Every structure is written in structure tokens, then in C-alpha cells.
Coordinates of C-alpha atoms in Angstrom, one line a residue:
Chain A
M1 CA 0.0 0.0 0.0
S2 CA 1.2 3.5 -0.7
E3 CA 0.5 6.8 1.1
Q4 CA -2.3 7.3 -1.5
Q5 CA -4.5 4.9 0.5
T6 CA -7.8 6.3 1.8
V7 CA -8.4 6.4 5.5
A8 CA -11.7 7.0 7.3
V9 CA -11.7 8.3 10.9
I10 CA -14.8 7.9 13.0
G11 CA -14.7 10.0 16.1
L12 CA -12.9 13.4 15.8
G13 CA -12.7 14.3 19.5
I14 CA -9.7 15.2 21.7
M15 CA -7.7 12.2 20.4
G16 CA -9.3 11.4 17.0
G17 CA -9.2 15.0 15.8
P18 CA -5.4 15.5 16.0
M19 CA -4.9 11.9 14.8
A20 CA -6.9 12.6 11.6
A21 CA -5.0 15.9 11.1
N22 CA -1.7 14.1 11.4
L23 CA -2.9 11.5 8.8
V24 CA -3.7 14.4 6.4
R25 CA -0.3 15.9 7.1
A26 CA 1.4 12.6 6.3
G27 CA -0.2 12.5 2.8
F28 CA -3.2 10.2 3.3
T29 CA -6.6 11.0 1.9
V30 CA -8.7 11.3 5.1
T31 CA -12.5 11.3 5.4
G32 CA -13.8 12.0 8.8
Y33 CA -17.1 11.6 10.6
N34 CA -18.3 12.9 14.0
R35 CA -21.7 13.3 15.5
S36 CA -21.1 17.0 16.1
P37 CA -20.5 18.6 12.6
Q38 CA -18.1 21.3 14.0
K39 CA -15.5 18.7 14.5
V40 CA -15.9 17.5 10.9
E41 CA -15.6 21.1 9.8
R42 CA -12.2 21.4 11.6
L43 CA -10.9 18.3 9.7
V44 CA -12.0 19.9 6.4
E45 CA -10.2 23.1 7.3
A46 CA -7.1 20.9 8.0
G47 CA -7.3 19.4 4.4
G48 CA -9.5 16.4 5.1
R49 CA -12.9 15.4 3.7
G50 CA -16.1 15.5 5.7
A51 CA -18.8 12.8 5.7
G52 CA -22.4 13.1 6.9
S53 CA -22.7 9.5 8.2
V54 CA -20.6 6.5 9.1
A55 CA -21.8 4.8 5.9
E56 CA -20.5 7.6 3.8
A57 CA -17.2 7.9 5.6
V58 CA -16.3 4.3 5.3
A59 CA -17.6 3.6 1.7
E60 CA -14.3 4.2 -0.1
A61 CA -11.8 3.6 2.7
D62 CA -8.9 1.1 2.7
V63 CA -8.4 1.7 6.4
I64 CA -11.1 2.7 8.9
I65 CA -10.0 4.1 12.3
T66 CA -12.6 4.4 15.1
M67 CA -11.7 6.5 18.2
L68 CA -14.7 6.5 20.5
P69 CA -15.3 6.8 24.3
D70 CA -16.5 3.3 25.3
S71 CA -17.6 -0.2 24.3
P72 CA -21.3 0.7 23.5
D73 CA -20.2 3.6 21.3
V74 CA -18.0 1.3 19.3
E75 CA -20.7 -1.4 19.0
A76 CA -23.2 1.3 17.8
V77 CA -20.9 2.5 15.1
V78 CA -19.7 -0.9 13.9
T79 CA -22.9 -3.0 13.9
G80 CA -26.4 -2.4 12.5
D81 CA -27.8 -1.3 9.2
E82 CA -26.0 2.1 9.2
G83 CA -22.8 0.7 10.6
L84 CA -19.2 0.2 9.5
I85 CA -19.5 -3.5 8.8
A86 CA -22.6 -3.0 6.6
H87 CA -21.0 -0.3 4.5
A88 CA -17.2 -0.8 4.4
R89 CA -15.6 -2.3 1.3
S90 CA -14.7 -6.0 1.4
G91 CA -11.0 -6.4 2.6
A92 CA -10.9 -3.0 4.3
I93 CA -9.0 -3.0 7.6
W94 CA -10.9 -1.7 10.6
V95 CA -8.5 -0.3 13.3
D96 CA -10.2 0.4 16.6
A97 CA -8.1 2.9 18.6
S98 CA -10.8 3.2 21.3
T99 CA -10.2 1.8 24.8
I100 CA -12.9 -0.9 25.2
R101 CA -13.4 -4.2 26.9
P102 CA -11.1 -7.0 25.5
D103 CA -14.1 -9.4 25.2
V104 CA -16.1 -6.9 23.2
A105 CA -13.1 -6.2 21.0
V106 CA -12.8 -10.0 20.2
A107 CA -16.5 -10.3 19.5
L108 CA -16.6 -7.3 17.2
A109 CA -13.5 -8.4 15.3
E110 CA -15.1 -11.8 14.7
Q111 CA -18.2 -10.1 13.3
A112 CA -16.1 -7.9 11.1
R113 CA -14.1 -10.8 9.7
A114 CA -17.3 -12.8 9.1
A115 CA -18.4 -9.9 6.9
G116 CA -15.2 -9.9 4.9
L117 CA -13.3 -7.2 6.7
R118 CA -10.1 -7.3 8.6
A119 CA -9.8 -6.0 12.1
L120 CA -7.2 -4.8 14.6
D121 CA -7.6 -3.5 18.1
A122 CA -5.1 -0.7 18.5
P123 CA -5.7 1.4 21.7
V124 CA -3.2 4.2 22.3
S125 CA -1.4 5.7 25.3
G126 CA 0.1 9.2 25.4
G127 CA -2.9 11.4 25.8
E128 CA -3.9 14.6 23.9
Q129 CA -0.3 15.8 23.7
G130 CA 0.8 12.4 22.3
A131 CA -2.0 12.6 19.7
I132 CA -1.0 16.2 18.7
D133 CA 2.7 15.3 18.5
A134 CA 2.0 12.0 16.6
A135 CA 3.9 10.3 19.4
L136 CA 1.3 7.8 20.7
S137 CA 2.2 4.4 22.0
I138 CA 0.0 1.9 20.1
M139 CA -0.7 -1.6 21.4
V140 CA -2.1 -3.7 18.6
G141 CA -4.0 -7.0 18.7
G142 CA -4.7 -9.0 15.4
E143 CA -2.9 -10.7 12.5
Q144 CA 0.7 -10.0 11.6
A145 CA -0.1 -9.4 7.9
D146 CA -2.9 -6.8 8.7
F147 CA -0.5 -5.1 11.2
D148 CA 2.2 -4.9 8.5
E149 CA -0.2 -3.5 6.0
V150 CA -1.6 -0.8 8.3
R151 CA 1.8 0.1 9.8
P152 CA 2.4 3.2 7.6
V153 CA -1.0 4.6 8.8
L154 CA -0.1 4.0 12.5
E155 CA 3.3 5.5 12.0
A156 CA 1.6 8.8 11.0
V157 CA 0.0 9.0 14.5
G158 CA 2.3 7.1 16.8
K159 CA 5.9 6.4 17.8
T160 CA 6.0 3.1 19.8
I161 CA 3.9 0.7 17.7
V162 CA 3.9 -3.0 18.8
L163 CA 1.8 -6.0 17.8
V164 CA 1.2 -7.8 21.2
G165 CA -0.9 -10.8 20.1
P166 CA -4.2 -11.9 18.5
S167 CA -7.5 -9.9 18.5
G168 CA -8.2 -8.4 21.9
S169 CA -4.6 -8.4 23.1
G170 CA -4.2 -4.7 22.3
Q171 CA -7.1 -4.0 24.7
T172 CA -5.7 -6.4 27.3
V173 CA -2.4 -4.5 27.3
K174 CA -4.2 -1.2 27.4
A175 CA -6.1 -2.4 30.5
A176 CA -2.8 -3.3 32.1
N177 CA -1.5 0.1 31.1
Q178 CA -4.4 1.8 32.8
L179 CA -3.9 -0.3 36.0
I180 CA -0.2 0.7 36.2
V181 CA -0.9 4.4 35.4
A182 CA -3.7 4.9 38.0
G183 CA -1.9 2.9 40.6
T184 CA 1.3 4.9 40.1
I185 CA -0.7 8.1 40.4
G186 CA -2.0 6.8 43.7
L187 CA 1.4 5.8 45.0
V188 CA 2.9 9.2 44.0
A189 CA -0.1 11.0 45.6
E190 CA 0.4 9.1 48.9
A191 CA 4.2 9.7 48.9
L192 CA 3.6 13.5 48.2
V193 CA 1.0 13.9 51.0
F194 CA 3.3 12.0 53.4
L195 CA 6.2 14.3 52.5
Q196 CA 4.0 17.4 52.8
A197 CA 2.9 16.2 56.3
Y198 CA 6.6 16.1 57.3
D199 CA 7.4 19.5 55.7
V200 CA 9.9 18.0 53.4
D201 CA 11.0 20.1 50.3
T202 CA 8.8 18.3 47.8
D203 CA 10.6 19.7 44.7
A204 CA 13.9 18.3 46.0
A205 CA 12.2 15.1 47.0
I206 CA 10.6 14.7 43.5
Q207 CA 14.1 15.2 41.9
V208 CA 15.8 12.5 44.1
L209 CA 12.9 10.0 43.9
A210 CA 12.8 10.4 40.1
G211 CA 16.5 9.6 39.9
G212 CA 16.3 6.1 41.6
L213 CA 14.4 2.9 41.4
A214 CA 11.2 4.8 42.3
G215 CA 11.4 6.8 39.0
N216 CA 8.4 6.8 36.8
R217 CA 6.6 9.0 34.2
I218 CA 4.0 10.3 36.8
L219 CA 6.9 11.7 38.9
D220 CA 8.4 13.2 35.7
R221 CA 5.3 14.7 34.2
K222 CA 2.6 15.2 36.9
A223 CA 4.1 15.3 40.5
T224 CA 4.9 19.0 40.4
A225 CA 1.4 19.9 39.2
M226 CA -0.1 17.6 41.8
V227 CA 1.8 19.5 44.6
A228 CA 0.6 22.8 43.1
G229 CA -3.0 21.5 43.0
E230 CA -3.3 21.9 39.2
F231 CA -5.5 19.2 37.7
T232 CA -6.5 20.5 34.2
P233 CA -7.0 17.4 32.0
G234 CA -5.2 15.6 30.3
F235 CA -7.1 12.4 30.9
R236 CA -10.2 12.7 32.9
I237 CA -11.0 10.8 36.1
D238 CA -14.3 9.8 34.5
L239 CA -12.5 8.0 31.7
H240 CA -9.9 6.4 33.9
H241 CA -12.8 5.1 36.1
K242 CA -14.3 3.5 33.0
D243 CA -11.0 1.9 32.2
L244 CA -10.5 0.5 35.7
G245 CA -13.9 -1.1 35.4
I246 CA -12.6 -2.8 32.3
V247 CA -9.4 -4.1 34.0
T248 CA -11.1 -5.3 37.2
S249 CA -13.8 -7.1 35.2
A250 CA -11.2 -8.7 32.8
A251 CA -9.0 -9.8 35.7
R252 CA -12.0 -11.3 37.5
E253 CA -13.0 -13.1 34.3
A254 CA -9.5 -14.6 34.0
G255 CA -9.3 -15.4 37.8
V256 CA -6.3 -13.1 38.3
A257 CA -5.9 -11.3 41.6
I258 CA -5.1 -7.6 41.3
P259 CA -5.3 -6.4 44.9
L260 CA -3.6 -3.1 44.2
G261 CA -5.5 -2.6 40.9
A262 CA -8.8 -3.2 42.7
L263 CA -8.0 -0.8 45.5
T264 CA -6.9 1.8 43.0
A265 CA -10.3 1.4 41.2
Q266 CA -12.0 2.1 44.5
L267 CA -9.9 5.2 45.1
V268 CA -10.5 6.5 41.6
G269 CA -14.3 5.8 42.0
A270 CA -14.2 7.7 45.3
T271 CA -12.4 10.7 43.7
R272 CA -15.2 10.7 41.1
A273 CA -17.9 10.5 43.8
L274 CA -16.3 13.6 45.4
G275 CA -17.2 15.5 42.2
H276 CA -13.8 15.4 40.6
G277 CA -14.7 13.4 37.5
D278 CA -13.9 16.2 35.1
L279 CA -10.4 16.8 36.5
D280 CA -7.2 15.1 35.4
H281 CA -6.7 11.6 36.7
S282 CA -3.8 13.0 38.9
A283 CA -6.7 14.5 41.0
L284 CA -6.5 11.3 43.0
M285 CA -4.2 13.5 45.0
L286 CA -7.3 15.4 46.3
L287 CA -8.8 12.2 47.7
I288 CA -5.5 11.3 49.5
Q289 CA -5.3 14.8 50.9
Q290 CA -8.9 14.7 52.1
L291 CA -8.5 11.2 53.7
S292 CA -5.5 12.8 55.5
G293 CA -7.3 15.9 56.7
R294 CA -5.1 18.1 54.6
T295 CA -6.4 20.8 52.4
P296 CA -4.8 21.2 49.0
R297 CA -2.0 23.9 48.9
Chain B
M1 CA 38.0 20.5 53.1
S2 CA 40.2 18.7 50.7
E3 CA 40.4 15.0 49.6
Q4 CA 42.9 14.5 52.3
Q5 CA 40.1 14.4 54.9
T6 CA 39.8 11.2 56.8
V7 CA 36.6 9.1 56.5
A8 CA 35.5 6.3 58.8
V9 CA 33.0 3.7 57.5
I10 CA 31.1 1.6 60.0
G11 CA 29.4 -1.3 58.3
L12 CA 31.2 -2.9 55.3
G13 CA 28.4 -5.1 53.9
I14 CA 26.8 -5.2 50.5
M15 CA 26.4 -1.5 50.4
G16 CA 29.0 -0.2 52.8
G17 CA 31.8 -2.3 51.4
P18 CA 31.7 -0.9 47.8
M19 CA 31.0 2.6 49.2
A20 CA 34.2 2.4 51.3
A21 CA 36.2 1.1 48.3
N22 CA 34.9 4.0 46.1
L23 CA 36.1 6.5 48.8
V24 CA 39.6 4.9 48.7
R25 CA 39.5 5.2 44.9
A26 CA 38.6 8.9 45.1
G27 CA 41.6 9.6 47.3
F28 CA 40.2 9.7 50.8
T29 CA 41.9 8.1 53.8
V30 CA 39.4 5.5 54.8
T31 CA 39.2 3.5 58.0
G32 CA 36.6 0.8 58.2
Y33 CA 35.0 -1.3 60.9
N34 CA 32.7 -4.2 60.6
R35 CA 31.8 -6.9 63.2
S36 CA 33.1 -9.7 60.9
P37 CA 36.8 -9.1 60.3
Q38 CA 36.8 -10.6 56.8
K39 CA 35.0 -7.5 55.5
V40 CA 37.6 -5.3 57.2
E41 CA 40.3 -7.3 55.5
R42 CA 38.7 -6.7 52.1
L43 CA 38.8 -3.0 52.6
V44 CA 42.5 -3.2 53.7
E45 CA 43.2 -5.1 50.4
A46 CA 41.5 -2.3 48.5
G47 CA 43.8 0.3 50.1
G48 CA 41.9 1.3 53.2
R49 CA 42.8 0.9 56.9
G50 CA 41.2 -1.5 59.3
A51 CA 39.9 -0.8 62.8
G52 CA 39.2 -3.3 65.6
S53 CA 36.4 -1.3 67.1
V54 CA 34.0 1.6 66.5
A55 CA 36.0 3.7 68.9
E56 CA 39.2 3.1 67.0
A57 CA 37.6 3.7 63.6
V58 CA 36.1 7.1 64.4
A59 CA 38.9 8.5 66.6
E60 CA 40.7 10.4 63.8
A61 CA 37.8 10.8 61.3
D62 CA 36.5 14.1 59.9
V63 CA 33.5 12.3 58.4
I64 CA 32.0 9.1 59.8
I65 CA 29.6 7.1 57.6
T66 CA 27.4 4.4 59.1
M67 CA 25.7 1.9 56.8
L68 CA 23.8 -0.6 59.0
P69 CA 20.7 -2.7 58.6
D70 CA 18.1 -1.2 60.9
S71 CA 17.4 1.4 63.7
P72 CA 18.6 -0.7 66.6
D73 CA 21.9 -1.4 64.9
V74 CA 22.5 2.3 64.4
E75 CA 21.5 3.1 68.0
A76 CA 24.0 0.5 69.2
V77 CA 26.9 1.9 67.2
V78 CA 26.2 5.5 67.9
T79 CA 25.4 5.6 71.6
G80 CA 27.0 4.0 74.7
D81 CA 30.5 4.0 76.2
E82 CA 32.0 2.3 73.1
G83 CA 30.0 4.3 70.6
L84 CA 30.5 6.8 67.9
I85 CA 29.4 9.8 69.9
A86 CA 31.7 8.9 72.8
H87 CA 34.8 8.6 70.7
A88 CA 34.5 10.9 67.6
R89 CA 36.4 14.1 67.5
S90 CA 34.5 17.3 68.3
G91 CA 33.1 18.8 65.1
A92 CA 33.3 15.6 63.1
I93 CA 30.3 15.0 60.7
W94 CA 28.4 11.8 61.2
V95 CA 26.6 10.7 58.0
D96 CA 24.0 7.9 58.5
A97 CA 23.5 6.2 55.2
S98 CA 21.4 3.5 56.8
T99 CA 17.6 3.3 56.2
I100 CA 16.0 3.8 59.6
R101 CA 13.0 5.3 61.3
P102 CA 12.9 9.1 60.8
D103 CA 12.0 9.7 64.4
V104 CA 15.1 7.7 65.5
A105 CA 17.2 9.6 63.0
V106 CA 16.0 12.9 64.6
A107 CA 16.7 11.7 68.1
L108 CA 20.2 10.4 67.4
A109 CA 21.1 13.5 65.5
E110 CA 20.1 15.6 68.5
Q111 CA 22.2 13.4 70.8
A112 CA 25.2 13.8 68.4
R113 CA 24.8 17.6 68.3
A114 CA 24.5 17.8 72.1
A115 CA 27.9 16.0 72.2
G116 CA 29.6 18.5 69.8
L117 CA 29.3 16.5 66.6
R118 CA 27.4 17.4 63.4
A119 CA 24.9 15.0 61.9
L120 CA 23.3 14.2 58.5
D121 CA 20.8 11.4 57.7
A122 CA 21.7 10.4 54.1
P123 CA 19.9 7.1 53.1
V124 CA 20.6 5.9 49.6
S125 CA 18.8 4.3 46.7
G126 CA 20.2 2.4 43.8
G127 CA 21.1 -1.0 45.4
E128 CA 24.3 -3.0 45.3
Q129 CA 25.0 -2.1 41.6
G130 CA 24.5 1.6 42.4
A131 CA 27.0 1.3 45.3
I132 CA 29.6 -0.5 43.1
D133 CA 29.2 2.1 40.3
A134 CA 29.3 5.1 42.7
A135 CA 25.9 6.0 41.2
L136 CA 23.6 6.1 44.3
S137 CA 20.8 8.5 44.8
I138 CA 21.3 10.1 48.2
M139 CA 18.6 12.0 50.0
V140 CA 20.0 14.1 52.8
G141 CA 18.5 15.6 55.9
G142 CA 20.4 18.2 58.0
E143 CA 22.1 21.6 57.9
Q144 CA 23.1 23.2 54.6
A145 CA 26.6 24.0 55.8
D146 CA 27.3 20.4 56.9
F147 CA 25.8 19.2 53.6
D148 CA 28.1 21.5 51.6
E149 CA 31.1 20.4 53.6
V150 CA 30.5 16.7 53.2
R151 CA 29.5 16.9 49.5
P152 CA 32.8 15.8 48.1
V153 CA 32.6 12.6 50.2
L154 CA 29.0 11.9 49.0
E155 CA 30.1 12.6 45.3
A156 CA 32.6 9.8 45.6
V157 CA 29.7 7.3 46.2
G158 CA 26.6 8.8 44.6
K159 CA 25.3 10.7 41.5
T160 CA 22.0 12.4 42.5
I161 CA 22.7 14.0 45.8
V162 CA 20.0 16.3 47.2
L163 CA 19.4 18.1 50.5
V164 CA 15.7 17.6 51.2
G165 CA 15.2 19.3 54.5
P166 CA 16.3 19.3 58.2
S167 CA 17.3 16.2 60.2
G168 CA 15.1 13.2 59.6
S169 CA 14.0 14.5 56.1
G170 CA 16.4 12.2 54.3
Q171 CA 14.8 9.2 56.1
T172 CA 11.3 10.5 55.3
V173 CA 12.1 10.8 51.6
K174 CA 13.6 7.3 51.7
A175 CA 10.4 6.0 53.3
A176 CA 8.4 7.6 50.4
N177 CA 10.9 6.0 48.0
Q178 CA 10.4 2.6 49.4
L179 CA 6.6 3.0 49.3
I180 CA 6.7 3.9 45.6
V181 CA 9.2 1.1 44.7
A182 CA 7.3 -1.7 46.4
G183 CA 4.0 -0.4 45.2
T184 CA 5.3 -0.2 41.6
I185 CA 6.6 -3.8 41.8
G186 CA 3.2 -4.9 43.0
L187 CA 1.4 -3.0 40.1
V188 CA 3.8 -4.4 37.5
A189 CA 3.4 -7.9 39.0
E190 CA -0.4 -7.7 38.7
A191 CA -0.2 -6.4 35.2
L192 CA 2.2 -9.2 34.1
V193 CA 0.1 -12.0 35.7
F194 CA -3.0 -10.5 34.0
L195 CA -1.2 -10.4 30.6
Q196 CA 0.1 -14.0 31.1
A197 CA -3.5 -15.1 31.9
Y198 CA -4.6 -13.7 28.5
D199 CA -1.6 -15.2 26.7
V200 CA -0.3 -11.8 25.6
D201 CA 3.3 -11.6 24.4
T202 CA 4.8 -10.1 27.6
D203 CA 8.0 -9.0 26.0
A204 CA 6.1 -6.9 23.4
A205 CA 3.8 -5.6 26.2
I206 CA 6.6 -4.6 28.5
Q207 CA 8.1 -2.6 25.6
V208 CA 4.9 -0.7 24.8
L209 CA 4.0 -0.2 28.5
A210 CA 7.5 1.2 29.2
G211 CA 7.1 3.7 26.3
G212 CA 4.0 5.4 27.6
L213 CA 2.6 7.0 30.8
A214 CA 2.9 3.6 32.6
G215 CA 6.7 3.7 32.1
N216 CA 8.8 3.2 35.3
R217 CA 12.2 1.8 36.4
I218 CA 10.6 -1.6 37.5
L219 CA 9.4 -2.2 33.9
D220 CA 12.8 -1.1 32.6
R221 CA 15.0 -3.1 35.0
K222 CA 13.0 -6.0 36.6
A223 CA 9.9 -6.9 34.5
T224 CA 11.7 -9.3 32.1
A225 CA 13.3 -11.1 35.1
M226 CA 10.0 -11.2 36.9
V227 CA 8.4 -13.0 33.8
A228 CA 11.3 -15.4 33.7
G229 CA 11.0 -16.1 37.5
E230 CA 14.5 -14.9 38.3
F231 CA 14.6 -13.3 41.8
T232 CA 18.2 -13.2 42.8
P233 CA 18.7 -10.1 45.0
G234 CA 19.3 -7.2 44.6
F235 CA 17.3 -5.9 47.5
R236 CA 15.8 -8.5 49.7
I237 CA 12.1 -8.9 50.6
D238 CA 13.1 -9.0 54.3
L239 CA 14.6 -5.6 54.1
H240 CA 11.8 -4.1 52.1
H241 CA 9.4 -5.5 54.6
K242 CA 11.4 -3.7 57.3
D243 CA 11.2 -0.4 55.3
L244 CA 7.4 -0.7 54.8
G245 CA 7.1 -1.0 58.5
I246 CA 8.9 2.3 58.8
V247 CA 6.7 4.1 56.2
T248 CA 3.4 2.8 57.5
S249 CA 4.3 3.7 61.1
A250 CA 5.6 7.2 60.1
A251 CA 2.4 7.8 58.0
R252 CA 0.2 6.7 60.9
E253 CA 2.2 9.0 63.2
A254 CA 1.5 12.0 60.8
G255 CA -2.1 11.1 60.3
V256 CA -1.6 10.5 56.6
A257 CA -3.6 7.9 54.7
I258 CA -1.6 5.6 52.5
P259 CA -4.1 3.0 51.4
L260 CA -2.0 1.6 48.5
G261 CA 1.2 1.7 50.7
A262 CA -0.5 -0.1 53.5
L263 CA -1.9 -2.8 51.1
T264 CA 1.6 -3.1 49.6
A265 CA 3.1 -3.6 53.0
Q266 CA 0.6 -6.5 53.6
L267 CA 1.4 -8.1 50.3
V268 CA 5.2 -7.9 50.9
G269 CA 4.6 -9.3 54.4
A270 CA 2.7 -12.2 52.9
T271 CA 5.4 -12.8 50.3
R272 CA 7.8 -13.1 53.2
A273 CA 5.5 -15.4 55.1
L274 CA 5.5 -17.7 52.1
G275 CA 9.2 -18.1 52.7
H276 CA 10.6 -15.7 50.1
G277 CA 12.3 -13.2 52.4
D278 CA 15.7 -13.9 50.9
L279 CA 14.6 -13.3 47.4
D280 CA 14.7 -10.0 45.5
H281 CA 11.8 -7.6 46.3
S282 CA 10.4 -8.3 42.8
A283 CA 9.4 -11.7 44.1
L284 CA 6.1 -10.1 45.1
M285 CA 5.3 -11.5 41.6
L286 CA 5.3 -15.0 43.2
L287 CA 2.5 -14.0 45.6
I288 CA 0.4 -12.5 42.8
Q289 CA 0.9 -15.7 40.8
Q290 CA -0.1 -17.9 43.8
L291 CA -3.2 -15.7 44.6
S292 CA -4.2 -16.2 40.9
G293 CA -3.6 -20.0 41.0
R294 CA -0.8 -19.7 38.4
T295 CA 2.5 -21.4 38.8
P296 CA 5.6 -19.4 37.9
R297 CA 6.9 -20.0 34.4

């Protein structure tokens, strides 16, 4: 396949919008669809084409990317009379970049294959900035041949692009990713509140913690903002809460004990219950401060 | 101070031994003491001087480094008729590189100051390899002037060297460090067992997880060995169990909630109860596998 191939992008939000724009920039012919027409308009201004329906967007596409909030949204777009499966060309590759349940990913991929399409689950990590910078990490589940064929498309939006196993595996790795990210935010929040309680210089502490075996991306990118009480998203608590539902349910299904993951899910749920669902996931800090009787600085 | 200053090192074990050797290599006059004379002999072979007692080791020293397993060991060496305080020269700087309770660190530093010494708590992170490579992270609590004076000595054994606050603050940051490290090992272990249960390619998954917001030093340095079931220490479960006792107790004292830290302490304690106390702290993986009915690969 050459860069002349036609790509459809369904879902032009915080992540899908910049991904579609980067595909245009890389030389692909991109047709976009979104429920709110303003977002389609933005893609057209960036040099893409607009479509009025899923059916219209996918009709001519070699590769179809979906980037939607949750499992039911993906099911709605993919199945049914007006859906992707009904209207995509035979042999087209459907790439689901959404974060959804691994079992739903497997079931939808099977439906798509039965209808003559090919399917990859390809959830991403890296957030809005990663999407804008075309620097996403992409964890892909599906067939090697389909992965190889769609690789130039993924390289236009991501940096670390890895085939991790058969259909559903991308979602499984994304679930593991979300467990580690939320848990690490929790650990860093506990460490910071502990250091604040002992009047330690948190800037100096973050520096030395980041230099040793405790080092992680949350310390590098979020700890200073957490101390300052700045929680502009980024990735919202509401969405991370959804993702922790996916990982706890998938772990339960497989009979795997994730005691720290399960507690993290409870803590993120409690942060949401306190009314912080629209803040960045690092706002887990606010819960730990409240549980410790400490007001944010 | 010049590199002609005399340094005493009390405790020449896995950490103290290579630290003393690196001080010799950097041009310091180093006198070492250890309960087992073989370790003193090794320092003498490396160009240091041996002492037959704490009193003898510290008598001529400008800087005295202690590197001992736990709070009671440090108390025993520092206080009493045969101790460091009784025999060190007035104005000498005592640097405790051990990981001990912050409240004990504060109390002992006060005793040392009352006797005319100066005192810094300076626990380290980076393990045996960091000690050998003179690449330790060192988190220091105490006075700025004492920190500045002892800095050349610390630079001979460490790389990231940060004054984080008054006496005890070094131990407080080390406690936070140990909370994050053990918690991260737990999160990575849960993620890996989850991925194994779904037959995901763990090597590929580790690569893509390490590239995104989930990235951390445990994924970089230990995850592959955890999958392979290799748990040669490194840093032993027994010692991390001790350190998690310090952080849970210090958090409780300060009224800080550390739900993930407390659960991690329980999990590390259970790993120890299963008989894995002598394995590397990454052997927390064995507990998660056992809780999930999965035998190690």
C-alpha cells in the first residue's frame, strides 16, 4: 500500500481530531465523521474530507479508524444497518483505537471478519499531547499481515507501535497500562501527601525520587502539578474510572488477583464520587489529601 | 575540606563495602570497621585501613559514615560508652547512610549535636549495583553548611545528591521512595500476571508499556526477570518488609492515609510469610501468581 490509501476516521474528539489531522499531514486521503458537525468542519479546514454519516465515511476507505469513548459507542458505530460493517468495502482494515473491553473487541473483530473485513484493536497511550505530536504508544491485537499493511498509517500518528498478540490483546495490554498508570498516580499521591505532612521540600524530593528505582513518568510529568493543585485534563477521572472497570472485570474473568488494581479502582471511584470526574486523573491526590485531613495547597 | 580528609565507614556489607572502596579510589583516607573481620580485610586489600572497634575507627575521622541494617543497629553503634558519639572528634560530621525510622534519626542527630558533633541522615537508593558504580541517589536531611562540607565525600559514592530538609527528612524521603518502589513492583506484577493469563506476548507488552505514561524503572529493570521467574537479590524482601514497617508507622504518626502503601506492606509481608524473604523484592510476583492459581513459568 502507498500513502495514497484512503483512511476514514470515525470520532474526531480530543484524540481522534489530531490523529486525523496528522494523517492528512502525512499525505493520506482522510475522510472524517463525527456526530457534532463542528469537528468534521475542523478536519475539512485541515485538508481532510467530511462525511455526513458512518456509511458515507467508510464507503471508499482502505483503512477505517474508530476513536470512540466506550464499548457501547464502538458497538453502535460498527454494527447495525447504518454501521461500519454493513458499508465498508470487502477487505478494508478496521482499526479500533478506542479503549474498550477486550471481550467486546474480540466479538466485534469476529463479526467484522465474518463480513469480509479485517480487524485490529489498537488502543493508544500518550494522551492529547501524544495525539497532537504523533507520538502515541499503540498496542495492537490482530494478525501480523494486517498489522504490517496498516503500519504506515499507524506511524503517522504514533511512535512506539507494537503487535502484542491476537485480537483483543491490544485492549488487554491497554487495560494493564491503565492499571499501572492509575496505581502509580495513587502511590505518588500518597508519597507526596506523606512528604508534605513532614514538611519536606517536595521539589527536592521529587528530583531525588525520580533519579532512583522509584522513578516513573508520573513523577516526571505530573508530580509538580499535583503538589501545586493543578488538575486540568489531560485524561479525565471519569474515563480512567471507566477503564478501571474494564481491567477489574477482565481480571476477575481470568481469575487473576489484582489487589492493588482493585484498591486503585475504589480510590478513583471515590475521587469521582467527590465530584472530581472532570479533572485530570492525577486529581486522585485530592482524595488522599482529604483522607489525611489536609487541604490542598 | 580537601580530599585529604579522613573518612570512617562503619558497616562494610553489600552497600558499605563498595562505598568504602569507592572512597579509597577517590583519594580519601578511609578507616573501616565491621563486626566480621573478613569484610575489614577486604577494605584493607582495597587500600583502606582496618579498625578493631567503632572507637578506633572514628577516633581520627573528619567524616563518619554508618551503613547498617536497621534502627537498633545504628543506635547500638552511635550511643553508649564504646559508641561513635563517645569517641568521635568534636566537630566531626556523622553521616548515617542506613535506612532507619525518621524519628530515631532525629533523636540520634540531637544526641550527636549535644555532644559537639554534626549529623546528617543520608539514606541511599540504587542498590548494590549503584553502590559498586558510585551511582547512588542520596537523600540528605540536616544543615546546609554540613551538607556542603560533606558533599565531596558523597560525590565519591553517589550521583543524584539532594538536601531535602532538616534532620530526619532524608529518612522521610527514603520511606516515600520505598513505598513507591514496592507499590510499583506490585502493580507491575499484577499487570504481568494479568497479561500472562490472557496469553499476551509479555516482551512486546513490556516494551509498549514502558514507552507510555505507565513507564517506570521496574518495567525497565525488573519486569523481564519477573516474567522469567528470576529473583536473585538485589534488594531482599526481608529488608523491604522492614522499610514498609517504617513508612506505615511514620504515615500513621503523621495522620496520613496511605491505602496503597498499606496494602503493599501487607502483600510484601505475605510474600515473606511464604518463605521468600531472601529473594529480591520483585518476588512479590510469586505472591500474585499464587493468589491467581498460576505457577511461575
